[in-house]
Amino acid sequence: MNVPLDQITTITSEALAALAGVESIEELDERVASIVGKRSAFAAVQKSFGSLEPDERRTMGAQLQEARRTVEVAVESRRAQLRAAQRAAMLDADRLDLGDVVVAAQTWPVSLGHAGLVDSTQAELEDVFVAMGFTVAEGPEVESDWYNFEALNIPPAHPARGMWDTFYVDLGDPETVVLRTHTSPTQVHLMEAAVANNSLPIHSVAPGRCYRRDTPDARHLAAFHQIEGLIVDRDITFADLAGTIETFTRAYFGPDIESRLRPAFFPFTEPSAEFEVTCTICRGTGCRTCSNTGWIELGGCGMMDPAVFEAVGIDPDVWSGFAFGFGIDRCAQMKHELSDMRALVENDVRFLGQFA
Ligand code: DAH
């Protein structure tokens, strides 16, 4: 019987059995010296080879090296196995169970967010006008001088341009492209399209953002929102305009708020009026917000000026109409009695949360 060879077979199978019993990478690291390293049976057997004949020592030495290499390979494969198991356990522990998240969202006192007050006010205004037979349109926020001013009967250098403190866009010739100062240019787009498509009459509202070089205060924002209204049809009178404004006012603010029209000037309507509603703070008795008048100005309106019709190619002898434009932010302020309009853009959750 070849004693050293038996020994090698025995220690190899013992080493492999020991490896199979190792449960973690840490344990493997601790035990690797006693399995294949300096403190292992391999090292002890190698030492005992000192007493062998040189020939046998060489043969047995080669056998021992091969057995040790087999065990070393097994060590690395066990290490890889343990690492894979460890990683799988980690992923398992980290896995996000979406079922749990949904349950948590339903049971935790967390808010999932909601539309802001300006957006919800715009949607409410659109609903009121849609119920009155208007369609909803949209126009661009960056306009050429033609749409924002000229087609609206405000020629270059006309003093009426002073009514709007304008932001100019650095594009093309100086002062030819603007951030729209009001939603009125959408009227021009609507009329041009209706002429091109031969689709008059027009009964539309157009809400959207506008910009003015104003210093924000309790009642003004430099970026604000308006809603424009435009009717182009046959035999439209000032009574239609007044009735539309009054119907809208009661539908949006409620039956105890009234509207009134006061003579005013706008280049694109003739005659023009400012449109005011009962002050929602004092209900008309007079307070600081309405400067003791009992009324709050919401916007402007008037009968379409023939010069505007001519600019877009509509025959003023056949068609008539009216337009109006007023502040959406101002409506939100009046309806919800906000002392300072800037709250609309400050994103304070204590404010936003009141309008969920
Ligand atoms: N665009 C005007 C402004 O922002 C408001 C306005 C006045 C709109 C008269 C109209 C109108 O449509 O007819 O100051």
Short mmCIF file of C-alpha atoms and ligand atoms in Angstrom, two decimals:
data_model
loop_
_atom_site.label_atom_id
_atom_site.label_comp_id
_atom_site.label_asym_id
_atom_site.label_seq_id
_atom_site.Cartn_x
_atom_site.Cartn_y
_atom_site.Cartn_z
CA MET A 1 0.00 0.00 0.00
CA ASN A 2 1.32 3.42 -0.94
CA VAL A 3 1.01 5.32 2.31
CA PRO A 4 1.76 8.88 1.11
CA LEU A 5 -0.66 8.52 -1.81
CA ASP A 6 -3.43 7.36 0.50
CA GLN A 7 -2.66 10.24 2.77
CA ILE A 8 -2.98 12.69 -0.11
CA THR A 9 -6.32 11.21 -1.13
CA THR A 10 -7.58 11.41 2.43
CA ILE A 11 -6.54 14.99 3.12
CA THR A 12 -7.94 16.08 -0.24
CA SER A 13 -11.35 14.64 0.48
CA GLU A 14 -11.27 16.05 4.01
CA ALA A 15 -10.37 19.49 2.64
CA LEU A 16 -13.22 19.32 0.11
CA ALA A 17 -15.64 18.23 2.85
CA ALA A 18 -14.48 21.10 5.07
CA LEU A 19 -15.03 23.53 2.19
CA ALA A 20 -18.55 22.25 1.61
CA GLY A 21 -19.32 22.99 5.28
CA VAL A 22 -18.19 26.62 5.07
CA GLU A 23 -21.29 28.88 5.20
CA SER A 24 -19.99 32.38 4.52
CA ILE A 25 -17.16 34.29 2.85
CA GLU A 26 -15.97 35.44 6.28
CA GLU A 27 -15.79 31.85 7.50
CA LEU A 28 -13.99 30.85 4.29
CA ASP A 29 -11.40 33.61 4.81
CA GLU A 30 -10.87 32.42 8.39
CA ARG A 31 -10.47 28.79 7.46
CA VAL A 32 -8.60 28.98 4.18
CA ALA A 33 -5.17 28.69 5.92
CA SER A 34 -6.22 25.45 7.64
CA ILE A 35 -7.61 24.00 4.40
CA VAL A 36 -4.83 24.74 1.87
CA GLY A 37 -2.40 27.15 3.63
CA LYS A 38 0.52 26.87 6.02
CA ARG A 39 -1.56 25.35 8.82
CA SER A 40 -3.18 22.74 6.57
CA ALA A 41 -2.80 18.98 6.37
CA PHE A 42 -1.14 19.57 2.98
CA ALA A 43 1.67 21.51 4.65
CA ALA A 44 2.09 18.81 7.33
CA VAL A 45 2.23 15.99 4.76
CA GLN A 46 4.74 17.92 2.66
CA LYS A 47 6.98 18.21 5.71
CA SER A 48 6.80 14.45 6.26
CA PHE A 49 8.13 13.89 2.73
CA GLY A 50 11.59 14.84 4.07
CA SER A 51 12.10 11.21 5.06
CA LEU A 52 11.33 9.77 1.59
CA GLU A 53 13.77 8.72 -1.06
CA PRO A 54 14.49 11.57 -3.47
CA ASP A 55 12.69 9.85 -6.38
CA GLU A 56 9.61 9.08 -4.35
CA ARG A 57 9.75 12.53 -2.78
CA ARG A 58 9.62 14.08 -6.27
CA THR A 59 6.69 11.92 -7.38
CA MET A 60 4.75 12.42 -4.18
CA GLY A 61 5.57 16.15 -4.22
CA ALA A 62 4.02 16.45 -7.69
CA GLN A 63 0.95 14.48 -6.57
CA LEU A 64 0.58 16.66 -3.52
CA GLN A 65 0.87 19.87 -5.58
CA GLU A 66 -1.83 18.68 -7.93
CA ALA A 67 -4.15 17.72 -5.06
CA ARG A 68 -3.55 21.08 -3.43
CA ARG A 69 -4.34 22.87 -6.70
CA THR A 70 -7.59 20.92 -6.96
CA VAL A 71 -8.53 22.11 -3.50
CA GLU A 72 -7.46 25.69 -4.29
CA VAL A 73 -9.75 25.70 -7.33
CA ALA A 74 -12.53 24.36 -5.11
CA VAL A 75 -11.86 27.19 -2.62
CA GLU A 76 -12.34 29.82 -5.33
CA SER A 77 -15.46 28.18 -6.71
CA ARG A 78 -16.90 27.98 -3.17
CA ARG A 79 -16.04 31.67 -2.73
CA ALA A 80 -17.89 32.56 -5.95
CA GLN A 81 -20.87 30.49 -4.84
CA LEU A 82 -20.99 32.22 -1.46
CA ARG A 83 -20.63 35.66 -3.04
CA ALA A 84 -23.55 34.99 -5.41
CA ALA A 85 -25.69 33.80 -2.52
CA GLN A 86 -24.76 36.85 -0.45
CA ARG A 87 -25.67 39.21 -3.32
CA ALA A 88 -28.98 37.47 -3.91
CA ALA A 89 -29.81 37.80 -0.22
CA MET A 90 -28.92 41.50 -0.31
CA LEU A 91 -31.11 42.17 -3.37
CA ASP A 92 -33.91 40.27 -1.76
CA ALA A 93 -33.68 42.41 1.35
CA ASP A 94 -33.57 45.62 -0.73
CA ARG A 95 -36.42 44.74 -3.06
CA LEU A 96 -39.15 47.39 -3.17
CA ASP A 97 -42.50 45.74 -2.97
CA LEU A 98 -44.77 48.05 -4.97
CA GLY A 99 -47.79 46.48 -3.36
CA ASP A 100 -46.46 47.77 -0.04
CA VAL A 101 -45.91 51.26 -1.48
CA VAL A 102 -49.47 51.48 -2.77
CA VAL A 103 -50.82 50.38 0.60
CA ALA A 104 -48.55 52.92 2.29
CA ALA A 105 -49.73 55.73 0.00
CA GLN A 106 -53.31 54.90 0.86
CA THR A 107 -52.75 54.74 4.56
CA TRP A 108 -50.05 57.33 5.30
CA PRO A 109 -51.10 60.92 5.79
CA VAL A 110 -49.19 62.00 2.67
CA SER A 111 -50.50 64.35 -0.02
CA LEU A 112 -50.25 63.21 -3.64
CA GLY A 113 -50.36 66.79 -4.99
CA HIS A 114 -53.01 68.65 -6.97
CA ALA A 115 -53.44 71.43 -9.53
CA GLY A 116 -52.31 74.90 -8.41
CA LEU A 117 -54.84 77.66 -7.85
CA VAL A 118 -54.09 79.44 -11.14
CA ASP A 119 -54.55 76.25 -13.16
CA SER A 120 -57.74 75.28 -11.37
CA THR A 121 -59.11 78.83 -11.75
CA GLN A 122 -58.34 78.75 -15.48
CA ALA A 123 -60.12 75.40 -15.80
CA GLU A 124 -63.16 76.77 -13.94
CA LEU A 125 -63.30 79.87 -16.17
CA GLU A 126 -63.03 77.70 -19.29
CA ASP A 127 -65.91 75.55 -18.00
CA VAL A 128 -68.10 78.62 -17.50
CA PHE A 129 -67.42 79.91 -21.02
CA VAL A 130 -67.78 76.49 -22.65
CA ALA A 131 -71.21 76.22 -21.00
CA MET A 132 -72.05 79.59 -22.61
CA GLY A 133 -71.16 78.28 -26.10
CA PHE A 134 -67.54 79.41 -26.46
CA THR A 135 -64.73 77.17 -27.72
CA VAL A 136 -61.30 77.32 -26.05
CA ALA A 137 -58.27 78.41 -28.10
CA GLU A 138 -54.62 79.04 -27.33
CA GLY A 139 -52.04 81.47 -28.72
CA PRO A 140 -48.24 81.79 -28.50
CA GLU A 141 -46.54 83.59 -25.60
CA VAL A 142 -43.85 85.05 -27.87
CA GLU A 143 -45.35 87.35 -30.48
CA SER A 144 -44.22 89.69 -33.23
CA ASP A 145 -44.94 93.37 -32.86
CA TRP A 146 -47.65 92.92 -35.51
CA TYR A 147 -49.78 90.54 -33.41
CA ASN A 148 -49.22 92.15 -30.02
CA PHE A 149 -49.67 95.76 -31.21
CA GLU A 150 -49.98 96.70 -34.87
CA ALA A 151 -52.88 94.49 -35.95
CA LEU A 152 -54.66 95.64 -32.77
CA ASN A 153 -54.65 99.19 -34.10
CA ILE A 154 -51.60 100.26 -32.09
CA PRO A 155 -49.10 101.51 -34.71
CA PRO A 156 -45.38 101.92 -33.91
CA ALA A 157 -44.62 104.88 -31.64
CA HIS A 158 -48.33 105.32 -30.86
CA PRO A 159 -48.74 106.72 -27.32
CA ALA A 160 -51.15 103.86 -26.49
CA ARG A 161 -48.11 101.53 -26.37
CA GLY A 162 -47.34 103.12 -23.02
CA MET A 163 -50.34 101.20 -21.62
CA TRP A 164 -48.15 98.07 -21.66
CA ASP A 165 -44.65 97.89 -20.22
CA THR A 166 -43.18 95.43 -22.66
CA PHE A 167 -40.46 92.79 -22.43
CA TYR A 168 -38.67 92.60 -25.79
CA VAL A 169 -37.09 89.37 -27.00
CA ASP A 170 -33.55 89.64 -28.39
CA LEU A 171 -34.49 88.28 -31.83
CA GLY A 172 -34.52 89.88 -35.27
CA ASP A 173 -34.54 93.68 -35.56
CA PRO A 174 -34.63 95.54 -32.21
CA GLU A 175 -38.09 95.62 -30.58
CA THR A 176 -39.80 93.47 -33.19
CA VAL A 177 -40.40 90.36 -31.03
CA VAL A 178 -42.11 90.60 -27.64
CA LEU A 179 -43.37 88.48 -24.77
CA ARG A 180 -47.08 89.11 -25.22
CA THR A 181 -48.32 91.81 -22.87
CA HIS A 182 -51.92 90.57 -23.08
CA THR A 183 -53.94 87.73 -24.64
CA SER A 184 -55.47 90.10 -27.23
CA PRO A 185 -53.02 89.01 -30.00
CA THR A 186 -54.78 85.63 -29.91
CA GLN A 187 -57.80 87.48 -31.34
CA VAL A 188 -55.70 88.29 -34.40
CA HIS A 189 -54.60 84.65 -34.83
CA LEU A 190 -58.21 83.46 -34.47
CA MET A 191 -59.51 85.96 -37.03
CA GLU A 192 -56.70 85.27 -39.53
CA ALA A 193 -57.37 81.52 -39.28
CA ALA A 194 -61.14 82.01 -39.69
CA VAL A 195 -60.57 84.17 -42.78
CA ALA A 196 -58.11 81.63 -44.24
CA ASN A 197 -60.49 78.72 -43.57
CA ASN A 198 -63.62 80.66 -44.42
CA SER A 199 -64.95 79.57 -41.01
CA LEU A 200 -66.51 82.74 -39.52
CA PRO A 201 -68.30 83.27 -37.10
CA ILE A 202 -65.96 83.04 -34.08
CA HIS A 203 -67.10 82.37 -30.51
CA SER A 204 -63.88 81.67 -28.60
CA VAL A 205 -62.01 82.28 -25.39
CA ALA A 206 -58.22 82.08 -25.18
CA PRO A 207 -56.55 81.78 -21.77
CA GLY A 208 -52.80 82.01 -21.23
CA ARG A 209 -49.73 83.56 -19.67
CA CYS A 210 -48.75 87.18 -20.31
CA TYR A 211 -45.75 89.27 -19.30
CA ARG A 212 -45.23 92.91 -18.31
CA ARG A 213 -42.23 94.81 -17.06
CA ASP A 214 -44.07 95.50 -13.78
CA THR A 215 -42.74 95.33 -10.24
CA PRO A 216 -44.77 92.62 -8.49
CA ASP A 217 -46.97 93.82 -5.65
CA ALA A 218 -50.09 92.64 -3.80
CA ARG A 219 -52.21 93.02 -6.96
CA HIS A 220 -49.71 92.53 -9.83
CA LEU A 221 -47.31 89.87 -11.11
CA ALA A 222 -44.78 90.34 -13.93
CA ALA A 223 -45.86 86.97 -15.36
CA PHE A 224 -49.63 86.69 -15.04
CA HIS A 225 -52.58 85.11 -16.80
CA GLN A 226 -55.45 86.50 -18.80
CA ILE A 227 -58.43 85.05 -20.57
CA GLU A 228 -59.47 86.69 -23.80
CA GLY A 229 -62.95 86.44 -25.30
CA LEU A 230 -63.83 87.08 -28.93
CA ILE A 231 -67.14 87.05 -30.73
CA VAL A 232 -67.26 87.80 -34.46
CA ASP A 233 -70.72 87.28 -35.90
CA ARG A 234 -73.59 89.20 -37.56
CA ASP A 235 -75.58 91.89 -35.78
CA ILE A 236 -73.70 91.77 -32.50
CA THR A 237 -74.53 94.68 -30.19
CA PHE A 238 -73.20 96.20 -26.97
CA ALA A 239 -76.14 94.54 -25.19
CA ASP A 240 -74.70 91.13 -26.17
CA LEU A 241 -71.38 92.17 -24.64
CA ALA A 242 -72.93 93.43 -21.39
CA GLY A 243 -75.14 90.35 -21.09
CA THR A 244 -72.17 88.02 -21.65
CA ILE A 245 -70.11 89.78 -18.96
CA GLU A 246 -73.00 89.74 -16.48
CA THR A 247 -73.81 86.07 -17.14
CA PHE A 248 -70.16 85.12 -16.68
CA THR A 249 -69.85 87.14 -13.45
CA ARG A 250 -72.78 85.46 -11.74
CA ALA A 251 -71.83 82.00 -13.01
CA TYR A 252 -68.26 82.30 -11.72
CA PHE A 253 -68.55 84.45 -8.58
CA GLY A 254 -72.09 83.57 -7.52
CA PRO A 255 -75.49 85.26 -7.65
CA ASP A 256 -74.71 88.08 -5.19
CA ILE A 257 -71.82 89.50 -7.25
CA GLU A 258 -72.74 91.94 -10.06
CA SER A 259 -70.81 93.42 -12.97
CA ARG A 260 -70.74 96.95 -14.34
CA LEU A 261 -69.11 98.58 -17.34
CA ARG A 262 -67.41 101.97 -17.21
CA PRO A 263 -66.33 103.93 -20.29
CA ALA A 264 -62.64 103.47 -21.09
CA PHE A 265 -60.24 103.54 -24.00
CA PHE A 266 -58.56 100.62 -25.76
CA PRO A 267 -57.20 101.02 -29.30
CA PHE A 268 -58.74 97.76 -30.54
CA THR A 269 -62.33 98.30 -29.40
CA GLU A 270 -64.76 101.16 -29.94
CA PRO A 271 -66.57 101.89 -27.74
CA SER A 272 -64.48 100.35 -24.95
CA ALA A 273 -65.23 99.75 -21.31
CA GLU A 274 -63.58 98.63 -18.13
CA PHE A 275 -65.39 95.75 -16.55
CA GLU A 276 -65.80 95.75 -12.79
CA VAL A 277 -67.42 93.35 -10.33
CA THR A 278 -68.78 93.83 -6.81
CA CYS A 279 -65.87 93.76 -4.34
CA THR A 280 -65.89 90.25 -2.88
CA ILE A 281 -64.22 91.40 0.33
CA CYS A 282 -66.91 93.92 1.45
CA ARG A 283 -69.73 92.77 -0.87
CA GLY A 284 -70.07 96.32 -2.19
CA THR A 285 -70.20 98.35 1.02
CA GLY A 286 -66.69 99.76 0.53
CA CYS A 287 -63.36 98.68 2.03
CA ARG A 288 -59.62 99.22 1.68
CA THR A 289 -59.21 96.61 -1.06
CA CYS A 290 -61.69 98.40 -3.37
CA SER A 291 -60.65 101.92 -2.23
CA ASN A 292 -64.14 102.35 -0.78
CA THR A 293 -65.81 102.13 -4.18
CA GLY A 294 -67.44 98.72 -3.65
CA TRP A 295 -66.12 97.62 -7.09
CA ILE A 296 -63.01 95.80 -8.33
CA GLU A 297 -61.73 96.12 -11.90
CA LEU A 298 -61.25 92.75 -13.61
CA GLY A 299 -60.44 93.72 -17.21
CA GLY A 300 -61.37 95.51 -20.40
CA CYS A 301 -63.85 94.96 -23.19
CA GLY A 302 -65.58 96.63 -26.10
CA MET A 303 -67.01 96.36 -29.58
CA MET A 304 -64.53 95.28 -32.28
CA ASP A 305 -62.89 98.30 -33.90
CA PRO A 306 -63.33 98.21 -37.72
CA ALA A 307 -59.61 99.01 -38.06
CA VAL A 308 -58.81 95.61 -36.47
CA PHE A 309 -61.23 93.82 -38.82
CA GLU A 310 -59.55 95.52 -41.76
CA ALA A 311 -56.07 94.48 -40.57
CA VAL A 312 -57.09 90.81 -40.79
CA GLY A 313 -59.33 91.08 -43.86
CA ILE A 314 -62.81 90.89 -42.28
CA ASP A 315 -65.49 93.12 -43.84
CA PRO A 316 -66.78 95.44 -41.05
CA ASP A 317 -69.95 96.09 -43.04
CA VAL A 318 -70.91 92.41 -42.81
CA TRP A 319 -69.41 91.34 -39.50
CA SER A 320 -69.53 92.83 -36.03
CA GLY A 321 -68.33 91.59 -32.69
CA PHE A 322 -66.99 92.21 -29.24
CA ALA A 323 -63.95 91.24 -27.23
CA PHE A 324 -62.95 91.16 -23.60
CA GLY A 325 -59.86 90.31 -21.63
CA PHE A 326 -59.31 89.96 -17.91
CA GLY A 327 -56.92 88.58 -15.34
CA ILE A 328 -57.18 84.94 -14.27
CA ASP A 329 -54.94 85.57 -11.25
CA ARG A 330 -57.16 88.51 -10.33
CA CYS A 331 -60.23 86.25 -10.48
CA ALA A 332 -58.52 83.76 -8.15
CA GLN A 333 -57.60 86.63 -5.83
CA MET A 334 -61.17 87.94 -5.74
CA LYS A 335 -62.87 84.59 -5.39
CA HIS A 336 -60.59 83.34 -2.62
CA GLU A 337 -60.08 86.76 -0.98
CA LEU A 338 -56.28 86.64 -1.22
CA SER A 339 -54.71 89.71 0.33
CA ASP A 340 -51.51 89.25 -1.73
CA MET A 341 -51.42 87.83 -5.26
CA ARG A 342 -47.74 86.87 -4.90
CA ALA A 343 -48.88 83.89 -2.81
CA LEU A 344 -49.91 82.33 -6.15
CA VAL A 345 -46.29 81.91 -7.23
CA GLU A 346 -44.44 81.44 -3.94
CA ASN A 347 -45.16 77.70 -3.69
CA ASP A 348 -45.66 77.72 0.06
CA VAL A 349 -47.31 74.37 0.79
CA ARG A 350 -49.31 75.91 3.64
CA PHE A 351 -50.98 78.13 1.02
CA LEU A 352 -51.20 75.51 -1.75
CA GLY A 353 -52.67 72.91 0.62
CA GLN A 354 -55.77 75.05 1.18
CA PHE A 355 -56.84 74.52 -2.44
CA ALA A 356 -56.56 70.72 -2.71
N1 DAH B 1 -55.86 93.56 -23.61
C1 DAH B 1 -56.30 94.51 -22.61
C2 DAH B 1 -55.28 94.57 -21.50
O1 DAH B 1 -54.62 93.65 -21.26
C3 DAH B 1 -57.64 94.12 -22.05
C4 DAH B 1 -58.71 94.20 -23.08
C5 DAH B 1 -59.39 95.35 -23.29
C6 DAH B 1 -59.00 93.12 -23.87
C7 DAH B 1 -60.39 95.48 -24.24
C8 DAH B 1 -60.00 93.20 -24.82
C9 DAH B 1 -60.68 94.39 -25.00
O2 DAH B 1 -60.31 92.19 -25.60
O3 DAH B 1 -61.64 94.47 -25.94
O4 DAH B 1 -55.16 95.59 -20.86
#
